[in-house]
Structure formats: C-alpha cells, structure tokens
mmCIF file of C-alpha atoms in Angstrom:
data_model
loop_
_atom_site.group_PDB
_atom_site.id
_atom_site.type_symbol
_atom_site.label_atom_id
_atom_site.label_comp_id
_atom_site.label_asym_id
_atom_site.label_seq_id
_atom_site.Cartn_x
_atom_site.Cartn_y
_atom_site.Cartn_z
ATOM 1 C CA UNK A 1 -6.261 91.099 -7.247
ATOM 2 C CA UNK A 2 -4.862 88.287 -8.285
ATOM 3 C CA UNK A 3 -3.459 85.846 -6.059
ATOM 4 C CA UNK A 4 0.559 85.305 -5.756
ATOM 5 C CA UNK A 5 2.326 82.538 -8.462
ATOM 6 C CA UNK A 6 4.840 80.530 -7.564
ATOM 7 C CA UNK A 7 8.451 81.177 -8.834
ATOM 8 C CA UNK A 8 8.670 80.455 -12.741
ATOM 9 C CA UNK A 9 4.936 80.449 -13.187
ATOM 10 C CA UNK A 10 4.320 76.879 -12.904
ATOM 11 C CA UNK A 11 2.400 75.631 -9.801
ATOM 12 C CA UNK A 12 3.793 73.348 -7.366
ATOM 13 C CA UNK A 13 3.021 69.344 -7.327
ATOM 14 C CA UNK A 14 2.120 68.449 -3.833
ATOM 15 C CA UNK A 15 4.604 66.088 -2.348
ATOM 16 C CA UNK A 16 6.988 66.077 0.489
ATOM 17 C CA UNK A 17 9.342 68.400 1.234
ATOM 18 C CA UNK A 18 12.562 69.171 -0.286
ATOM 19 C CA UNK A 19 15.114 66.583 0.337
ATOM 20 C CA UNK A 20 13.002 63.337 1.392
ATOM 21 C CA UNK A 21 13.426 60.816 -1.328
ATOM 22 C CA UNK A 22 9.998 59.947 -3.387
ATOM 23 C CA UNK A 23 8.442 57.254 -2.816
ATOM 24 C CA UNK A 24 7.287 53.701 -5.485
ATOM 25 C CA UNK A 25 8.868 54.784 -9.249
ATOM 26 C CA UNK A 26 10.527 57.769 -10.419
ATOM 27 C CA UNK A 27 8.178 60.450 -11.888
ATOM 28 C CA UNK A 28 8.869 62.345 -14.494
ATOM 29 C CA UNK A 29 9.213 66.231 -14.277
ATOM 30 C CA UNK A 30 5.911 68.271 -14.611
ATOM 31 C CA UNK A 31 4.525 68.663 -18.252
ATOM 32 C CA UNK A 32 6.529 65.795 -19.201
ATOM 33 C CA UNK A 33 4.279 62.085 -20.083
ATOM 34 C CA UNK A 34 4.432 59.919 -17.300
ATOM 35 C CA UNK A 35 6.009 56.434 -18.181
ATOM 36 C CA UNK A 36 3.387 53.409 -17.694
ATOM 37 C CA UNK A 37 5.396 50.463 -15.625
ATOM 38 C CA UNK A 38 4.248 47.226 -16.690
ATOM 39 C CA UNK A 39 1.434 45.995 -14.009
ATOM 40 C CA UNK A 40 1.646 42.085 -13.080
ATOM 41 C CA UNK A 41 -2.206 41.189 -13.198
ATOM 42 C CA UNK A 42 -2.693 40.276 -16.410
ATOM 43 C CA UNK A 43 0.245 36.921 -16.188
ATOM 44 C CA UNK A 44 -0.927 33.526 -16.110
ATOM 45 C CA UNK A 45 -1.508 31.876 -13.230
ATOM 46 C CA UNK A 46 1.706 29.224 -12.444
ATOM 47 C CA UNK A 47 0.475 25.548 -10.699
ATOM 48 C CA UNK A 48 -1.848 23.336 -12.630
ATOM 49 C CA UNK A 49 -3.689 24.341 -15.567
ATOM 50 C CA UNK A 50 -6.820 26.000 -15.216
ATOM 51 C CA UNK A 51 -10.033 25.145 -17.040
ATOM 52 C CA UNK A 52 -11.638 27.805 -19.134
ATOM 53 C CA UNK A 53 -14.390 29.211 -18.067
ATOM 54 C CA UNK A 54 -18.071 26.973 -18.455
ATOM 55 C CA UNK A 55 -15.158 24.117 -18.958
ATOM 56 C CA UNK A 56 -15.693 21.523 -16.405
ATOM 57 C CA UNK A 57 -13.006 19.686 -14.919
ATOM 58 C CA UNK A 58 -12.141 16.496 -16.387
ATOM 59 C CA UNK A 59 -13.237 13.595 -14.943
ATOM 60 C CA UNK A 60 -10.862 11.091 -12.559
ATOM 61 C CA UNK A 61 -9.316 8.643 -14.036
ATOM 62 C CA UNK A 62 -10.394 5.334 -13.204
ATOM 63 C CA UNK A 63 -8.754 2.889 -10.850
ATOM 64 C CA UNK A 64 -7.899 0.186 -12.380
ATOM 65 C CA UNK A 65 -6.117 -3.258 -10.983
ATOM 66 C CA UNK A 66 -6.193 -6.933 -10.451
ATOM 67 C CA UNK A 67 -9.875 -7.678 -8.738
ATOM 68 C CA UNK A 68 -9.659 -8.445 -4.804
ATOM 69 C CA UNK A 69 -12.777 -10.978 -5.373
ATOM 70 C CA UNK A 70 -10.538 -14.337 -5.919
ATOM 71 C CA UNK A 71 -8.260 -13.341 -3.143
ATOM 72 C CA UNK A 72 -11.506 -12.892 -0.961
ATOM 73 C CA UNK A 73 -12.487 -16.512 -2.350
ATOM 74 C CA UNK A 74 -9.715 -18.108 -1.551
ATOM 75 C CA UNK A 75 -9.081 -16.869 1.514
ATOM 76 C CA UNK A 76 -12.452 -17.911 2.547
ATOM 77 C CA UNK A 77 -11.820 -21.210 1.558
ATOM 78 C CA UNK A 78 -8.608 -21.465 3.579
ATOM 79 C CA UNK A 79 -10.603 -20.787 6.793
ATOM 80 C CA UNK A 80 -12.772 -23.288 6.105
ATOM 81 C CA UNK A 81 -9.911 -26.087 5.693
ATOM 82 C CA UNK A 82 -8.386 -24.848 8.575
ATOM 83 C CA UNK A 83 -11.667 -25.367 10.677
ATOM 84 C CA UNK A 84 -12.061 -28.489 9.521
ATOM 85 C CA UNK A 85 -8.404 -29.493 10.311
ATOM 86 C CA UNK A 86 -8.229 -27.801 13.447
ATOM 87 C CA UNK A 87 -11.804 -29.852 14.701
ATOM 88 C CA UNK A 88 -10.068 -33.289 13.467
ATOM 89 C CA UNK A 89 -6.672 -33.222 14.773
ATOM 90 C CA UNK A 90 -7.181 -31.533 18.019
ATOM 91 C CA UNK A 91 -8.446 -35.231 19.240
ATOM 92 C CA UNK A 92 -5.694 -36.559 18.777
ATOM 93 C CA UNK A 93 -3.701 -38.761 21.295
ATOM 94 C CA UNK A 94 -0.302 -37.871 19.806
ATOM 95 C CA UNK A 95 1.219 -34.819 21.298
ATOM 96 C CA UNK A 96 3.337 -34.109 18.153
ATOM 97 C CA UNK A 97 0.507 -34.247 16.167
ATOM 98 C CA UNK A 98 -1.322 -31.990 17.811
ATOM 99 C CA UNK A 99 1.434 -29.550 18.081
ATOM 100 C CA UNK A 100 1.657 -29.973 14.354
ATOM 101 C CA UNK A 101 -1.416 -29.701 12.682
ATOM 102 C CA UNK A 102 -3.517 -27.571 15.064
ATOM 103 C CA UNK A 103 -1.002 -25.193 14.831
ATOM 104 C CA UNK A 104 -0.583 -25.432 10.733
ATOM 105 C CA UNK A 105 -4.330 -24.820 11.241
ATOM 106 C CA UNK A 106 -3.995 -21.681 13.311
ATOM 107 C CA UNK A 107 -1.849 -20.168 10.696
ATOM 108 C CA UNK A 108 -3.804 -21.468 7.588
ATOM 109 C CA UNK A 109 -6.650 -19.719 9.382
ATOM 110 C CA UNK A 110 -5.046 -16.232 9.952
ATOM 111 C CA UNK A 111 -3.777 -16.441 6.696
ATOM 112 C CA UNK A 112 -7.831 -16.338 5.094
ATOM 113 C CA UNK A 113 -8.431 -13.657 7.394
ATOM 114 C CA UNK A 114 -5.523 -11.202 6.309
ATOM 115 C CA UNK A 115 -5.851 -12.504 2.802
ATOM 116 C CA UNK A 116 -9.400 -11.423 3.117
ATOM 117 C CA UNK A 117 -8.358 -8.317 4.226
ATOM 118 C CA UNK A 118 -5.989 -7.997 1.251
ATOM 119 C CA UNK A 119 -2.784 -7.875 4.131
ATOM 120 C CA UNK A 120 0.769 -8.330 2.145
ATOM 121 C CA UNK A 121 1.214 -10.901 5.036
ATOM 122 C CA UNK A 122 -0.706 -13.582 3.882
ATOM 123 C CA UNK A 123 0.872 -15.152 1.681
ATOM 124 C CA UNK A 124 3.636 -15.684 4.252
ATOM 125 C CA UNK A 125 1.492 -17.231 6.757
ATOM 126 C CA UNK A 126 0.157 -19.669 3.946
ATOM 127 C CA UNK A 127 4.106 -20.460 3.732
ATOM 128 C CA UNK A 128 4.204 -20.723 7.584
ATOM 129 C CA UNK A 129 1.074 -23.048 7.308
ATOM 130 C CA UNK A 130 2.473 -25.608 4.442
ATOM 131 C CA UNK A 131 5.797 -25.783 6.373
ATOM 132 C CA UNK A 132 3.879 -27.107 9.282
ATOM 133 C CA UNK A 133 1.911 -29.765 7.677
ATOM 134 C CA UNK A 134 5.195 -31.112 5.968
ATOM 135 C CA UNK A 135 6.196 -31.515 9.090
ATOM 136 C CA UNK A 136 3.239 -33.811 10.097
ATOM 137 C CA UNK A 137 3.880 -35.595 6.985
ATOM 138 C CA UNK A 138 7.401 -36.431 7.485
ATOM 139 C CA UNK A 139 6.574 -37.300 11.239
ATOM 140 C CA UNK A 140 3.807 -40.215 9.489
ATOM 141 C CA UNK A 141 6.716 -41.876 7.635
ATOM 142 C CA UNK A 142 8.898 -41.680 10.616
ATOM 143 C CA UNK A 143 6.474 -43.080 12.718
ATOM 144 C CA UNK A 144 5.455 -45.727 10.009
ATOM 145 C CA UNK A 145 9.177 -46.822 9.281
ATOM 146 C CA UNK A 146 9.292 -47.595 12.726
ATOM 147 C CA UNK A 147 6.136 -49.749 12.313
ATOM 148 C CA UNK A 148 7.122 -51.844 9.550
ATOM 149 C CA UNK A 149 6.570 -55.711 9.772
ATOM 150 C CA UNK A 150 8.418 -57.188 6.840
ATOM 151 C CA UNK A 151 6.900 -60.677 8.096
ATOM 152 C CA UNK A 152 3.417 -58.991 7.739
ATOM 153 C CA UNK A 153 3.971 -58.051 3.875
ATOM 154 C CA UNK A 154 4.475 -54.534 5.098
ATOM 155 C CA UNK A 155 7.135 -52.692 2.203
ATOM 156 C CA UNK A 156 9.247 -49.511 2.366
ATOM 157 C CA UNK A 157 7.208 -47.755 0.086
ATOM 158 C CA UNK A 158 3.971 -48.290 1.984
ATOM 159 C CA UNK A 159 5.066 -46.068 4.598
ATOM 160 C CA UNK A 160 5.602 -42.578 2.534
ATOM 161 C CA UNK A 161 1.342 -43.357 2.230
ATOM 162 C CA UNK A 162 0.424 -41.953 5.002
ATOM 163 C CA UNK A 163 -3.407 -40.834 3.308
ATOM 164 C CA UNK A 164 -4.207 -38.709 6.482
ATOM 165 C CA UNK A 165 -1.417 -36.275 5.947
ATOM 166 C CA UNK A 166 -1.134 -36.041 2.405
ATOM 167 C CA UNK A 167 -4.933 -35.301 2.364
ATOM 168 C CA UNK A 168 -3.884 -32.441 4.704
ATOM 169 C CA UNK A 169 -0.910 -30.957 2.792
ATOM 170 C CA UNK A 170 -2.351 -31.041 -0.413
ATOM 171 C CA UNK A 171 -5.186 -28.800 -0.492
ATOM 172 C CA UNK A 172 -2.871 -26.621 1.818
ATOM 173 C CA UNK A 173 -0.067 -26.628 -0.702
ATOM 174 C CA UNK A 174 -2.032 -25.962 -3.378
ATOM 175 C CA UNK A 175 -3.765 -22.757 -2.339
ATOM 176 C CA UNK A 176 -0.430 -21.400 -1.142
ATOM 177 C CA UNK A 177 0.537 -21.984 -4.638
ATOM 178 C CA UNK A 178 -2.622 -20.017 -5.611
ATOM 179 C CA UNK A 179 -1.766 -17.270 -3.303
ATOM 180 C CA UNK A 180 1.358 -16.311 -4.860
ATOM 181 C CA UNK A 181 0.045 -16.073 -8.502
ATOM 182 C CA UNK A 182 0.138 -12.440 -9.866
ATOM 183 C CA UNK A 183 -3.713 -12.025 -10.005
ATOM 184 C CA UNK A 184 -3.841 -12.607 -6.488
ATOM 185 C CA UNK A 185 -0.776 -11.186 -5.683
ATOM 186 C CA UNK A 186 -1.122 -8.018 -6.656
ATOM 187 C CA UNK A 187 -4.403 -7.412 -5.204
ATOM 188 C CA UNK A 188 -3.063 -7.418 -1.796
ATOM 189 C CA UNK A 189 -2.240 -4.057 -0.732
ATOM 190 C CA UNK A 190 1.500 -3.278 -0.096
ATOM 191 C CA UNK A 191 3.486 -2.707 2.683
ATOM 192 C CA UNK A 192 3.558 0.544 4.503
ATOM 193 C CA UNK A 193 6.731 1.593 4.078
ATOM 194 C CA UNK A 194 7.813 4.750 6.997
ATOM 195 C CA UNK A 195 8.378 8.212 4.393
ATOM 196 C CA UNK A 196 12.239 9.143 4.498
ATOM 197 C CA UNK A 197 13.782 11.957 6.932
ATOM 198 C CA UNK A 198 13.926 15.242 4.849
ATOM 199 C CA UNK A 199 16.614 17.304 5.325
ATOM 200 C CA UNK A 200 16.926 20.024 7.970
ATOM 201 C CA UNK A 201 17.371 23.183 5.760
ATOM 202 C CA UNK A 202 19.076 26.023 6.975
ATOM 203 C CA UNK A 203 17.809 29.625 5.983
ATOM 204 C CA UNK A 204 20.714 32.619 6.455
#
C-alpha cells in the first residue's frame, strides 16, 4: 500500500504552522526559483586603505624640523655665564647689587636648563634675565652721576661706562637675541594647550 498524499499531490514544506508569519525574506511558492538577495561580504572594507596582500605597509614618514642641538648649545652656555655671574656678584657689599645681578643670574640659569629641555618658557626667562641686568646697569650710572668730580676731570659721559655691567648685559643680551631666532625657536616644543569641552550629545 501506498502511503497517504497530501491534498493536491504536492508534499508539504516544513515550516510553522498556519498563520505565524515567516521568518528572514519572503520565499517563493514551491516549484517556483527562489530569488538570490544580494549578500554583503563581498563590499570593501570602509576606514583606511588596505594593502594588498604580500604588500607591506609603507614606511613612516620622517620627522623632520629645526635641530634641538644649538638650542642645547646655547642653553649650556647660558648656565655657564650665569655661574660665573652669580660667583662674582654675590660678594658684593652693595645690597642692590646683589639683589640685581644674583637674581638676573638665577633666571639666566633656569633659562639654560628649560632651554635645554626644549621648554616654550625659556625664552621668557632669558627676557626676565636681560631686564634684570639693565637694571644693574642703569643703577652704575646712577650711582656714578652721583660720583662725579668735575674738579677731578671726571665728564658726563664717563659715567654711562660702567665696564662691569656692560660686560654683564652684553653677552646676556645677546643670547636672548639668539634665543628668539626661528632655528631656535622652533625647536622648543609648544605649549600644552587643555583639548576643548565636546558637546554633551543627547540620543532619543
């Protein structure tokens, strides 16, 4: 005996049961082709290009910039004035003086070490430094105006020579001037600067 056919002769397609929805994409009726969706493997990948394969990746590119080894240099030669400084004037009987150049000094000092370092604040302290010695300068031909002995042959213009502070402010002057030159200057690195606030986003 044979066994029992369905209604219309056609066998039944597993599945649910009548009335539940199918499931994923519509199927055709039986005996009919079945329609081929389009699959989603086969795109390109999105993001930065990809090397072909047995391609290696290109190399970095190089870093290039102004060299850090005259800032190093010079800054190493500003500690070494400001030793010397420092060690001569910190003798000295005048209180002004003292205050003056010791200080200068101080700052011509930590401005070699940060400009060692390549610290953005160096040149500023070399500023801070040059200010100070002016200072001492200007406080010689104060103090030498004051001095003056016209009966002695002493002249006005003998007292802007005061050789002690202008051999102090020169050298100090000029590598300030040195510091702020752009092959210098741009080897220092730049200021950290704080990222800004993003905005608080919202999602529905």
């Amino acid at each position: 005996m044979t066994s029992p056919q369905p209604p219309y002769g056609q066998p039944q397609q597993p599945g649910p049961p009548p009335g539940y929805p199918q499931q994923g994409y519509p199927q055709q009726p039986p005996g009919y082709p079945q329609q081929a969706y389009p699959q989603q493997p086969g795109n390109p990948q999105q993001g930065y290009p990809q090397p072909y394969p047995g391609q290696p990746y290109p190399p970095p590119a190089p870093a290039t910039g102004p060299s850090p080894v005259f800032a190093i240099i010079l800054g190493a030669i500003a500690i070494i004035v400001s030793l010397v400084i420092i060690i001569d004037f910190v003798t000295t009987t005048s209180v002004i003086v003292v205050v003056l150049c010791v200080t200068g000094g101080a700052a011509l000092a930590a401005g070699g070490v940060t400009l060692v370092l390549r610290h953005w604040i160096a040149p500023w302290l070399f500023v801070g430094a040059t200010a100070l010695f002016v200072g001492y300068y200007v406080e010689r031909v104060l103090y030498k105006f004051q001095h003056l002995e016209p009966a002695r042959g002493d002249t006005t213009a003998e007292a802007f020579y005061s050789w002690s502070a202008i051999a102090t402010l020169v050298p100090v002057a000029i590598m300030t001037v040195l510091v702020f030159l752009p092959f210098i200057r741009k080897a220092l690195k730049p200021k950290a600067t704080a990222a800004p606030a993003q905005p608080v986003q919202y999602y529905q």
